[in-house]
XYZ file of C-alpha atoms in Angstrom:
706
model
C 39.355 -86.650 30.775
C 42.771 -84.842 30.324
C 43.696 -83.461 26.863
C 47.098 -82.663 26.080
C 46.880 -79.350 24.169
C 50.751 -79.520 23.460
C 50.818 -82.776 21.463
C 50.916 -82.473 17.805
C 47.862 -84.692 17.336
C 45.689 -82.514 19.408
C 46.866 -79.603 17.725
C 46.133 -81.030 14.443
C 42.629 -82.016 15.395
C 41.636 -78.714 16.943
C 43.086 -76.929 13.768
C 41.007 -79.123 11.592
C 37.788 -78.456 13.607
C 38.306 -74.645 13.217
C 38.417 -74.880 9.430
C 35.295 -76.965 9.167
C 33.354 -74.378 11.381
C 34.622 -71.345 9.336
C 33.462 -73.105 6.099
C 30.100 -73.886 7.669
C 29.652 -70.176 9.081
C 30.839 -68.949 5.445
C 28.252 -71.272 3.880
C 25.478 -70.292 6.132
C 26.115 -66.529 5.777
C 26.149 -66.862 1.906
C 22.937 -68.905 1.990
C 21.335 -66.077 4.224
C 22.248 -63.215 2.092
C 21.006 -64.989 -1.072
C 17.670 -65.865 0.566
C 17.423 -62.425 2.327
C 18.980 -59.628 0.348
C 18.857 -56.296 1.681
C 15.951 -54.365 -0.330
C 16.851 -50.906 -1.665
C 14.068 -48.435 -2.604
C 15.414 -45.756 -5.366
C 13.298 -42.708 -5.678
C 11.567 -41.696 -8.848
C 10.494 -38.078 -9.794
C 6.835 -37.956 -8.139
C 6.273 -34.042 -8.301
C 2.810 -33.339 -9.796
C 1.848 -37.036 -9.744
C -1.712 -37.671 -8.161
C -1.832 -39.231 -4.689
C -3.286 -42.222 -6.397
C -0.281 -42.383 -8.502
C 1.952 -42.290 -5.380
C 0.125 -44.932 -3.433
C 0.250 -47.337 -6.363
C 3.917 -46.670 -6.841
C 4.461 -47.412 -2.950
C 2.411 -50.479 -3.290
C 4.248 -51.888 -6.338
C 7.556 -51.360 -4.593
C 6.366 -52.669 -1.400
C 7.936 -49.758 0.600
C 7.197 -50.004 4.310
C 5.090 -47.454 5.819
C 8.027 -46.575 8.298
C 10.144 -45.463 5.524
C 7.676 -42.786 3.897
C 5.567 -39.931 5.499
C 2.885 -37.963 3.430
C 1.622 -34.652 4.534
C -0.793 -31.885 2.926
C -0.130 -28.054 2.476
C -2.129 -25.524 0.778
C -0.747 -24.509 -2.671
C -2.185 -22.107 -5.307
C -0.432 -23.680 -8.242
C -0.298 -27.284 -7.877
C -3.734 -29.333 -8.455
C -5.265 -30.576 -5.219
C -4.143 -34.135 -4.415
C -1.019 -33.801 -6.629
C 2.681 -33.744 -5.224
C 4.190 -30.427 -4.441
C 7.646 -31.241 -3.354
C 9.759 -34.628 -2.178
C 12.768 -34.289 -0.008
C 14.824 -36.961 -1.921
C 16.412 -36.460 -5.258
C 15.724 -38.724 -8.405
C 17.649 -41.830 -8.107
C 18.593 -41.390 -4.187
C 17.772 -44.185 -1.970
C 15.310 -44.374 0.870
C 16.741 -45.403 4.220
C 15.764 -45.268 8.013
C 17.791 -42.151 8.444
C 16.412 -40.356 5.423
C 12.768 -41.510 4.868
C 10.972 -40.351 1.843
C 8.704 -37.220 2.663
C 6.105 -35.960 0.226
C 4.199 -32.742 0.357
C 0.597 -33.243 -1.314
C -1.305 -30.180 -2.385
C -4.430 -29.444 -0.569
C -5.525 -26.946 -3.148
C -5.513 -23.193 -2.528
C -5.763 -21.732 0.956
C -9.381 -21.066 2.028
C -8.215 -18.466 4.610
C -6.237 -16.410 1.961
C -7.737 -12.809 1.685
C -8.758 -11.787 -1.925
C -9.178 -8.004 -3.034
C -13.032 -7.755 -4.277
C -13.902 -6.111 -7.518
C -16.564 -3.513 -8.155
C -19.667 -5.692 -8.792
C -21.699 -2.739 -9.694
C -23.718 -3.375 -12.977
C -22.482 -7.082 -13.076
C -24.720 -9.956 -13.978
C -25.294 -12.951 -11.704
C -23.272 -14.981 -14.174
C -20.378 -12.634 -14.151
C -20.023 -12.499 -10.397
C -20.208 -16.100 -10.210
C -17.576 -16.822 -12.683
C -15.457 -14.324 -10.964
C -15.806 -16.068 -7.508
C -15.204 -19.580 -8.987
C -12.000 -18.322 -10.528
C -10.842 -16.975 -7.389
C -11.541 -20.377 -5.676
C -14.336 -19.195 -2.921
C -15.932 -21.806 -1.527
C -19.071 -20.491 0.314
C -20.942 -17.928 -2.071
C -24.918 -17.890 -1.786
C -27.198 -15.706 -4.066
C -30.289 -14.294 -2.735
C -32.785 -12.450 -4.952
C -34.686 -9.241 -4.051
C -37.322 -6.946 -5.302
C -35.856 -3.829 -6.969
C -37.494 -0.947 -9.024
C -34.261 0.505 -9.856
C -31.780 -2.145 -10.599
C -32.314 -4.281 -13.886
C -33.288 -7.791 -13.248
C -30.296 -10.233 -12.987
C -28.073 -7.211 -11.920
C -25.928 -6.869 -8.783
C -27.611 -5.044 -5.699
C -25.411 -5.468 -2.695
C -22.983 -7.890 -0.859
C -22.816 -8.885 2.757
C -18.997 -8.041 2.903
C -17.956 -4.816 4.483
C -14.673 -3.373 3.071
C -12.896 -4.529 -0.167
C -11.308 -7.817 0.767
C -12.650 -11.250 1.825
C -11.326 -14.736 2.953
C -12.164 -17.611 0.294
C -13.848 -19.483 3.099
C -16.116 -16.573 4.349
C -19.913 -16.809 3.977
C -20.732 -14.524 1.288
C -24.327 -13.475 0.429
C -24.603 -11.638 -3.056
C -28.220 -9.965 -3.474
C -29.358 -9.912 -7.096
C -32.190 -7.885 -8.429
C -35.322 -10.028 -9.452
C -36.954 -6.900 -10.807
C -40.341 -5.722 -9.723
C -42.672 -8.604 -9.994
C -40.841 -12.002 -10.033
C -40.754 -12.034 -6.270
C -43.840 -13.385 -4.131
C -45.273 -15.813 -6.653
C -46.688 -19.098 -4.771
C -44.843 -22.295 -5.755
C -44.839 -25.868 -4.149
C -41.826 -27.379 -2.835
C -40.441 -30.356 -4.544
C -39.065 -33.240 -2.868
C -35.113 -32.899 -3.119
C -34.445 -36.638 -1.839
C -33.439 -37.821 -5.121
C -31.847 -34.235 -6.419
C -28.038 -33.488 -6.541
C -26.561 -30.558 -5.126
C -26.405 -29.170 -8.599
C -29.952 -30.067 -9.349
C -31.184 -28.220 -6.253
C -28.914 -25.119 -7.101
C -30.454 -24.842 -10.527
C -34.028 -25.265 -9.123
C -33.174 -22.308 -6.478
C -31.820 -20.065 -9.389
C -34.789 -20.765 -11.551
C -37.164 -19.709 -8.784
C -35.229 -16.954 -7.381
C -35.098 -18.750 -3.812
C -32.456 -17.700 -1.355
C -30.798 -21.251 -0.981
C -28.456 -22.289 2.084
C -26.838 -25.651 2.359
C -25.922 -27.216 5.710
C -23.852 -30.568 6.276
C -24.370 -33.247 8.907
C -23.275 -36.834 9.640
C -25.458 -39.546 8.854
C -25.316 -43.291 9.261
C -28.361 -43.855 7.219
C -28.254 -41.124 4.427
C -25.494 -41.608 1.864
C -22.635 -38.934 1.353
C -23.992 -36.030 -0.830
C -27.760 -36.835 -0.433
C -30.499 -34.816 1.262
C -31.253 -35.437 4.947
C -33.773 -32.587 5.445
C -35.009 -29.508 3.848
C -37.033 -26.533 4.715
C -39.699 -25.880 3.783
C -40.817 -29.670 3.254
C -41.632 -31.323 0.002
C -45.173 -30.471 -0.632
C -45.616 -27.398 1.360
C -46.453 -23.936 -0.198
C -43.955 -21.216 -0.471
C -43.147 -17.987 -2.400
C -40.344 -17.141 -4.970
C -37.840 -15.109 -3.140
C -38.198 -17.001 0.221
C -35.458 -18.899 2.253
C -34.781 -22.665 1.475
C -32.386 -24.764 3.720
C -31.149 -28.174 2.681
C -29.015 -30.339 4.871
C -26.603 -32.690 2.978
C -25.059 -35.939 4.404
C -21.231 -36.184 4.759
C -21.808 -39.901 5.405
C -21.071 -41.706 8.760
C -18.524 -38.686 9.421
C -15.502 -38.673 11.567
C -15.772 -37.332 15.167
C -12.657 -35.165 15.870
C -10.309 -36.334 18.822
C -8.189 -33.572 20.192
C -4.569 -34.895 19.884
C -3.070 -31.675 21.696
C -0.539 -33.173 24.201
C 0.290 -36.208 22.249
C 3.101 -36.984 19.929
C 2.939 -35.940 16.145
C 3.324 -39.668 15.349
C 0.468 -40.528 17.339
C -1.693 -37.536 15.740
C -0.534 -38.559 12.197
C -1.475 -42.271 12.792
C -4.917 -41.065 14.017
C -5.601 -39.069 11.034
C -4.501 -42.021 8.803
C -6.610 -44.573 10.655
C -9.702 -42.208 10.132
C -8.883 -41.630 6.346
C -8.050 -37.832 6.967
C -5.601 -35.813 5.181
C -3.020 -33.903 7.597
C -0.857 -30.926 7.634
C 1.928 -30.409 10.105
C 3.184 -27.048 10.913
C 6.079 -26.476 13.316
C 6.338 -23.847 16.053
C 8.850 -22.951 18.687
C 7.222 -23.759 21.993
C 8.025 -24.655 25.680
C 6.194 -27.888 25.087
C 8.303 -30.842 24.417
C 9.723 -31.328 20.897
C 7.345 -33.260 18.707
C 4.228 -32.590 20.741
C 1.060 -31.345 19.218
C 0.369 -27.869 20.835
C -2.803 -27.009 18.565
C -5.032 -28.530 16.037
C -7.502 -27.361 13.535
C -10.259 -28.133 13.789
C -10.143 -29.288 17.530
C -13.572 -30.752 17.535
C -16.773 -31.706 15.684
C -17.258 -34.150 12.840
C -15.610 -34.250 9.418
C -16.232 -35.961 6.402
C -13.686 -38.810 5.157
C -10.960 -37.176 3.174
C -10.828 -33.876 4.951
C -7.685 -31.996 5.941
C -6.737 -31.551 9.900
C -4.109 -29.332 10.662
C -1.720 -30.182 13.526
C 0.715 -27.633 15.009
C 3.643 -29.404 16.408
C 6.335 -28.159 18.919
C 10.073 -27.975 18.112
C 11.046 -27.028 21.496
C 12.768 -23.967 22.768
C 14.401 -21.414 20.793
C 18.340 -21.726 20.530
C 20.289 -18.447 21.136
C 24.080 -18.618 20.285
C 26.682 -16.535 22.025
C 27.716 -13.671 19.874
C 29.984 -12.035 22.424
C 33.089 -10.283 20.556
C 31.198 -10.260 17.186
C 29.495 -7.344 15.653
C 26.016 -6.041 16.605
C 24.853 -6.212 12.797
C 25.887 -9.947 12.839
C 23.629 -10.659 15.644
C 20.572 -8.571 14.457
C 20.863 -10.689 11.173
C 21.131 -13.786 13.308
C 18.049 -13.186 15.137
C 16.226 -11.929 12.162
C 16.860 -15.402 10.656
C 15.566 -17.380 13.952
C 12.496 -15.081 13.981
C 11.726 -16.145 10.389
C 11.685 -19.853 11.016
C 8.959 -22.219 11.956
C 6.021 -19.860 11.025
C 7.697 -16.914 12.776
C 7.069 -18.292 16.090
C 10.356 -17.445 17.947
C 9.463 -13.910 18.424
C 12.519 -12.979 20.039
C 13.074 -9.338 21.107
C 16.449 -7.543 21.296
C 17.288 -4.280 23.219
C 20.767 -2.791 23.144
C 22.903 -0.867 25.753
C 26.126 0.726 25.090
C 29.274 1.264 27.245
C 32.848 2.569 27.005
C 35.245 -0.139 25.819
C 38.705 -0.359 24.380
C 36.941 -2.836 21.888
C 35.828 -1.428 18.372
C 32.618 0.470 18.446
C 29.698 -2.120 17.732
C 31.304 -5.033 19.201
C 29.141 -7.119 21.357
C 30.491 -7.177 25.076
C 27.929 -9.400 26.648
C 24.471 -11.038 26.042
C 22.190 -11.377 28.878
C 18.732 -13.116 29.494
C 16.564 -12.682 32.415
C 19.583 -11.013 34.031
C 21.806 -13.875 33.439
C 24.948 -13.611 31.039
C 25.160 -16.318 28.515
C 28.351 -18.373 27.637
C 27.387 -20.778 25.128
C 24.087 -21.552 23.324
C 20.944 -20.985 25.582
C 17.551 -22.591 24.969
C 14.732 -19.900 25.505
C 10.989 -19.868 25.405
C 9.361 -17.944 22.349
C 9.052 -14.251 23.179
C 12.075 -14.092 25.158
C 13.737 -10.549 25.866
C 17.580 -10.398 25.153
C 19.576 -7.305 26.331
C 22.805 -6.953 24.388
C 25.675 -4.766 25.650
C 27.520 -3.165 22.948
C 30.842 -1.158 22.943
C 30.740 2.281 21.897
C 34.428 2.600 21.794
C 36.622 4.402 24.164
C 35.249 7.935 25.270
C 37.510 11.000 24.885
C 36.845 14.274 26.609
C 37.540 16.782 23.871
C 38.557 20.072 24.989
C 38.740 23.674 23.286
C 41.571 24.670 21.197
C 40.631 28.351 20.576
C 43.533 30.406 19.833
C 45.822 27.617 19.003
C 47.036 26.829 15.550
C 45.570 24.392 13.224
C 48.393 21.925 13.109
C 48.528 21.800 16.889
C 44.713 20.845 16.967
C 45.236 18.195 14.414
C 48.277 16.721 16.304
C 45.962 16.552 19.361
C 43.249 14.836 17.558
C 45.633 12.150 16.108
C 47.201 11.577 19.601
C 43.641 10.731 21.054
C 42.302 8.542 18.121
C 40.175 11.213 16.749
C 39.785 12.623 13.170
C 39.309 16.022 11.697
C 35.689 16.396 10.611
C 34.123 19.458 8.692
C 36.581 22.595 8.465
C 35.162 25.955 8.094
C 36.545 29.503 7.890
C 35.551 32.909 9.567
C 36.919 36.338 10.154
C 37.969 37.035 13.692
C 38.925 40.372 15.074
C 41.212 38.970 17.764
C 42.317 35.490 16.672
C 45.062 35.217 14.042
C 44.835 33.867 10.742
C 45.259 29.935 10.806
C 44.398 29.599 14.287
C 41.279 27.659 15.810
C 38.146 29.894 16.364
C 36.134 26.936 17.987
C 35.950 23.169 17.878
C 33.469 20.391 19.136
C 33.947 19.621 22.781
C 32.714 17.212 25.115
C 32.626 13.480 25.547
C 33.311 11.659 22.053
C 33.721 7.999 21.162
C 37.286 7.284 19.994
C 37.374 7.363 16.171
C 34.743 10.217 16.116
C 35.196 13.180 13.608
C 35.704 16.683 15.219
C 34.326 19.614 13.570
C 36.088 23.059 13.677
C 36.384 26.661 12.659
C 39.671 28.336 11.501
C 40.167 32.128 11.562
C 40.930 34.046 8.243
C 41.888 37.103 10.501
C 40.024 40.247 10.931
C 37.753 41.718 7.896
C 39.496 45.105 6.838
C 36.238 46.412 5.107
C 35.175 46.569 1.420
C 37.581 48.120 -1.338
C 37.114 51.927 -1.442
C 36.407 51.571 -4.989
C 33.004 49.874 -4.247
C 31.543 52.830 -2.022
C 32.264 56.004 -4.188
C 29.836 57.891 -6.001
C 28.540 56.679 -9.274
C 29.017 52.940 -8.026
C 26.367 50.202 -7.885
C 24.938 49.909 -4.187
C 23.970 46.317 -5.087
C 27.826 45.189 -5.752
C 28.853 46.854 -2.363
C 25.878 44.900 -0.754
C 27.089 41.585 -2.245
C 30.594 42.177 -0.723
C 29.361 42.757 2.740
C 27.097 39.805 2.868
C 29.766 37.661 1.737
C 31.930 38.940 4.503
C 29.286 38.762 6.998
C 28.624 34.938 5.941
C 31.995 34.280 7.540
C 31.479 36.263 10.596
C 32.855 39.769 9.646
C 29.913 41.397 11.326
C 29.592 44.846 9.384
C 26.401 46.684 8.950
C 25.377 48.322 5.657
C 22.797 51.193 6.049
C 20.934 52.548 2.866
C 19.478 56.055 2.498
C 17.053 56.508 -0.625
C 17.731 59.772 -2.534
C 15.097 60.935 -5.034
C 14.996 63.190 -8.187
C 18.573 62.897 -8.784
C 20.645 62.636 -12.142
C 21.799 59.022 -11.150
C 20.039 55.879 -12.374
C 18.129 53.893 -9.619
C 20.319 51.964 -7.365
C 23.648 54.155 -8.040
C 25.486 55.519 -4.956
C 25.116 59.501 -5.070
C 28.110 60.449 -2.902
C 30.912 58.422 -1.226
C 29.620 56.336 1.613
C 30.667 56.914 5.077
C 32.203 54.391 7.426
C 32.129 54.361 11.073
C 33.637 51.291 12.788
C 31.839 48.264 11.062
C 29.242 50.375 9.986
C 28.797 51.757 6.292
C 25.920 54.507 5.380
C 25.235 55.176 1.745
C 23.103 57.591 -0.066
C 21.309 55.927 -2.985
C 19.438 57.218 -5.829
C 15.803 56.081 -6.398
C 16.021 57.023 -10.118
C 16.334 60.099 -12.267
C 13.134 62.327 -12.558
C 11.477 64.123 -15.488
C 8.367 66.278 -15.765
C 5.406 64.831 -17.961
C 4.861 67.438 -20.836
C 1.538 68.615 -22.045
C 0.140 67.383 -25.322
C -2.970 68.380 -27.187
C -2.738 65.602 -29.765
C -1.118 62.212 -30.318
C 2.652 62.537 -29.231
C 3.716 59.535 -31.337
C 2.274 60.608 -34.629
C 0.530 57.550 -36.443
C 2.211 54.987 -34.073
C 0.843 53.688 -30.634
C 4.123 53.613 -28.836
C 6.845 55.996 -28.680
C 9.775 57.416 -26.347
C 10.042 61.282 -25.513
C 12.486 63.066 -23.211
C 13.201 59.558 -21.433
C 9.372 58.640 -20.853
C 7.631 55.830 -22.758
C 4.168 56.780 -24.253
C 1.556 54.428 -24.846
C -1.460 55.860 -27.018
C -4.794 53.757 -25.962
C -6.329 51.878 -28.522
C -9.672 52.278 -26.381
C -10.160 56.116 -27.277
C -13.321 57.480 -25.990
C -16.185 59.594 -27.468
C -15.753 63.232 -26.420
C -17.221 66.511 -27.276
C -13.682 67.699 -28.177
C -12.606 67.227 -31.822
C -11.401 63.699 -32.896
C -7.520 63.124 -32.253
C -7.475 65.487 -29.289
C -5.952 64.491 -25.932
C -8.694 63.730 -23.489
C -6.413 62.533 -20.752
C -2.968 61.427 -19.684
C -1.978 59.027 -16.609
C 0.123 60.254 -14.920
C -1.129 63.933 -15.647
C 0.920 66.376 -17.420
C 3.196 68.442 -15.266
C 3.610 65.376 -12.863
C 7.188 64.643 -11.877
C 7.970 60.927 -12.481
C 10.923 58.534 -12.615
C 12.793 58.381 -15.832
C 11.535 55.610 -18.059
C 7.973 55.885 -16.578
C 5.138 54.819 -19.154
C 2.452 57.624 -19.953
C -1.218 56.344 -21.017
C -2.492 58.776 -23.340
C -6.243 58.770 -24.174
C -7.555 60.342 -27.521
C -10.840 61.545 -28.363
C -12.986 59.875 -30.864
C -15.213 62.916 -31.524
C -18.816 63.267 -30.279
C -20.679 59.959 -30.130
C -23.176 59.516 -33.182
C -26.742 59.183 -32.457
C -27.982 55.916 -33.884
C -31.667 55.175 -34.933
C -33.351 52.382 -32.685
C -34.295 49.230 -34.598
C -38.064 48.631 -35.347
C -38.597 46.456 -32.327
C -37.248 49.195 -29.841
C -38.506 52.729 -28.981
C -35.983 55.664 -28.246
C -35.512 59.256 -26.770
C -33.327 60.598 -29.783
C -30.125 60.399 -27.918
C -29.279 56.695 -28.808
C -30.985 55.251 -25.634
C -33.278 52.507 -26.880
C -35.952 50.250 -25.050
C -37.081 46.652 -26.420
C -40.997 46.516 -27.000
C -40.707 42.830 -25.849
C -39.983 42.712 -22.016
C -38.017 39.410 -22.692
C -35.620 41.283 -24.924
C -32.664 43.625 -24.066
C -31.197 46.386 -26.384
C -27.422 45.858 -27.461
C -25.884 48.984 -28.466
C -22.878 47.149 -30.078
C -25.241 45.539 -32.704
C -28.088 48.048 -32.438
C -30.586 45.105 -31.979
C -32.994 43.636 -29.592
C -31.629 40.076 -28.037
C -33.375 37.438 -26.051
C -32.667 38.107 -22.310
C -35.375 36.364 -20.427
C -36.653 32.760 -20.703
C -39.105 30.575 -18.498
C -37.515 27.348 -17.157
C -39.338 24.216 -18.063
C -42.387 23.364 -16.299
C -41.572 19.705 -15.283
C -41.738 17.513 -11.999
C -38.432 16.621 -10.052
C -39.835 13.149 -10.026
C -40.037 12.871 -13.969
C -36.271 14.041 -14.092
C -35.070 11.269 -11.775
C -32.429 8.748 -12.986
C -31.373 5.125 -11.844
C -27.994 6.742 -11.145
C -26.509 10.336 -10.538
C -25.118 10.498 -14.062
C -28.431 9.619 -15.743
C -30.242 12.227 -13.336
C -27.730 14.852 -14.909
C -28.520 13.722 -18.484
C -32.246 13.954 -17.884
C -32.042 17.486 -16.459
C -29.636 18.716 -19.188
C -31.965 17.345 -21.819
C -35.053 19.056 -20.344
C -33.395 22.393 -19.905
C -31.911 22.184 -23.535
C -35.320 22.767 -24.809
C -35.162 26.510 -23.737
C -31.476 26.816 -24.232
C -30.397 26.713 -20.618
C -28.274 23.526 -20.618
C -25.132 25.699 -19.968
C -26.519 27.451 -17.119
C -26.817 24.374 -14.826
C -24.697 23.602 -11.685
C -24.890 20.368 -10.513
C -24.231 19.588 -6.719
C -23.637 15.941 -5.333
C -25.742 15.357 -2.040
C -24.351 12.696 0.611
C -26.592 9.921 2.119
C -27.023 11.889 5.420
C -27.819 15.216 3.778
C -30.315 13.530 1.208
C -32.282 11.664 4.103
C -31.166 8.136 2.575
C -32.734 9.237 -0.719
C -31.675 6.809 -3.411
C -28.833 7.947 -5.850
C -30.192 9.624 -8.946
C -33.076 11.481 -7.014
C -33.537 15.045 -7.794
C -33.651 16.802 -4.376
C -34.091 20.353 -5.609
C -33.689 22.967 -8.628
C -33.041 26.446 -7.967
C -34.541 28.633 -9.218
C -37.579 26.399 -9.411
C -39.117 24.913 -12.442
C -41.565 27.395 -14.576
C -39.464 30.542 -13.332
C -38.816 33.412 -15.286
C -35.154 34.069 -15.448
C -32.318 35.988 -17.155
C -30.492 33.775 -19.709
C -27.267 34.500 -17.794
C -28.411 33.318 -14.104
C -27.017 30.024 -12.868
C -29.324 27.220 -11.981
C -28.364 24.750 -9.129
C -29.438 21.323 -9.263
C -29.032 19.207 -6.068
C -28.834 15.404 -6.681
C -28.472 12.377 -4.123
C -25.117 10.407 -4.764
C -23.135 8.082 -2.612
C -22.201 4.484 -2.427
C -25.057 1.875 -1.552
């Protein structure tokens, strides 16, 4: 059939058909949109909501599984099974490009290390409360006989050091006193006991209880599978009891290493396990599971499994022609990402260049210079070549003017550094004596020394007779600090009319050496006195000498007030201003009658009739001098602690007034042979010994950490 497309009739028919088809398509599209609207999912604030609330919200809004992702992380602040964070803000929409990602708290990190407190002298309840507050997960108490530690108090812990992980198996030993351990009892049947009931029974009977967990298809979760000793068997308080609890059917862990993170997450969801994803740089394909924990074994439903997922190689950008510090900051940032797994190392080499010092000239990896972004495995070593600027060979400008030197520095891109001045015998004032030389980077500062000419010597007025030698010395020292190179000699001259430190005649100068005679001070002769030279006062000054009349005058056969001695002695030649000690007689010593409990020889020498007493001349009386230490055994003085033992000894020796004579010595575990702290090892002198009341008594006591 032939159709004439140029005829008006044909054109009209075709146009009519096109319009009808357009209308039909529009109607169909409208109907489709009405019947199948594109559903949108608007996010609410889910933070701090429970996982149950989240699942209810997801179900009510019919959000497809592919549009959300839930993972778990440890969190110290957010309650377990509650939302820690969400990636989308409130009222934002969930899309395939931006699915909703929620982080759920898995509670505190069981592997976090906690610093332990000092448990000494704490009760079981106090210790248990502390471990509960710090969220430890595996703390067991055992009960031990102790004659020294009170019942219910701390004895020891199985952890060495002062820190422990929350998940560590911790065994705390509690004192059961002397008699509570070893009492025979019959084991109950734990079949219908809860874990709390079993713990209460073990505590009441001072049993060392250990729980274990196993999967079981026949025993409900939390119920007892077995117990040791068995129900009905005889045992004793203080013995070990092991109870195996069911975790239900349990989930056999399948190793997901090598699979995709999607596969691993789906497996966890299918097995009702919580999961945590941790990302690491790796040589494995991006998105591949590189490690999991636990890798095997059996878990109970709702447990958490951690997957370490690869994000692939580490990207290293090219920082050529940028500053060295910028690259260091960039690499530090890379190394802090993805659980600090990049571990990129940098080493620097320097070379001459016209570029500014510190500019990166090249970056190479395994001997290959990179030009763009390079993907490298974790732990890669990177060598960075950095400009140290253009090197200049700086020469000596000694003898040339300072202005010439500065022009030289400027012309070579150098700057003037530290400037100092020195005397110089041959280099003119204002000229360079010395400067830094050798190879220097362009832009370096060059230090230099400028001559202030030759030192002409001190002023004549400084070294004449009667002048201070100290002033002359200060002048020479100041000049020598600037390189003058002069020498000052001092010759001491005694018994002159000049005061100490004064030049006695004009100093002589030979070249750069000055020699001076210096007075050691004016001398006078100590006069002879027969009585107090100061009259009724204790101090006076006569003829340039200072007299001090002794207040501790002596008994003497010469009349009271007569000079007994002088120091220095009369007639001595001493420096002016010297102090003279004068001792005066108190007259003959009076004879004192001995007290009634002493005998004497008529000359004031008395002897006490009681051998435990000594005669005191000042008070003319007999005083107790000897006592006998307490007759008591060391075992009775023993304490439960070092401090308690000290108190016991002090109380015993106070009965004879010797508590202040005690010297206590702490003895280590090794030295004491492992004796219990608070044990008295020795007392010297021994108990029941006659000693002088001034004698020291040494007490050695065991003291150390258990």
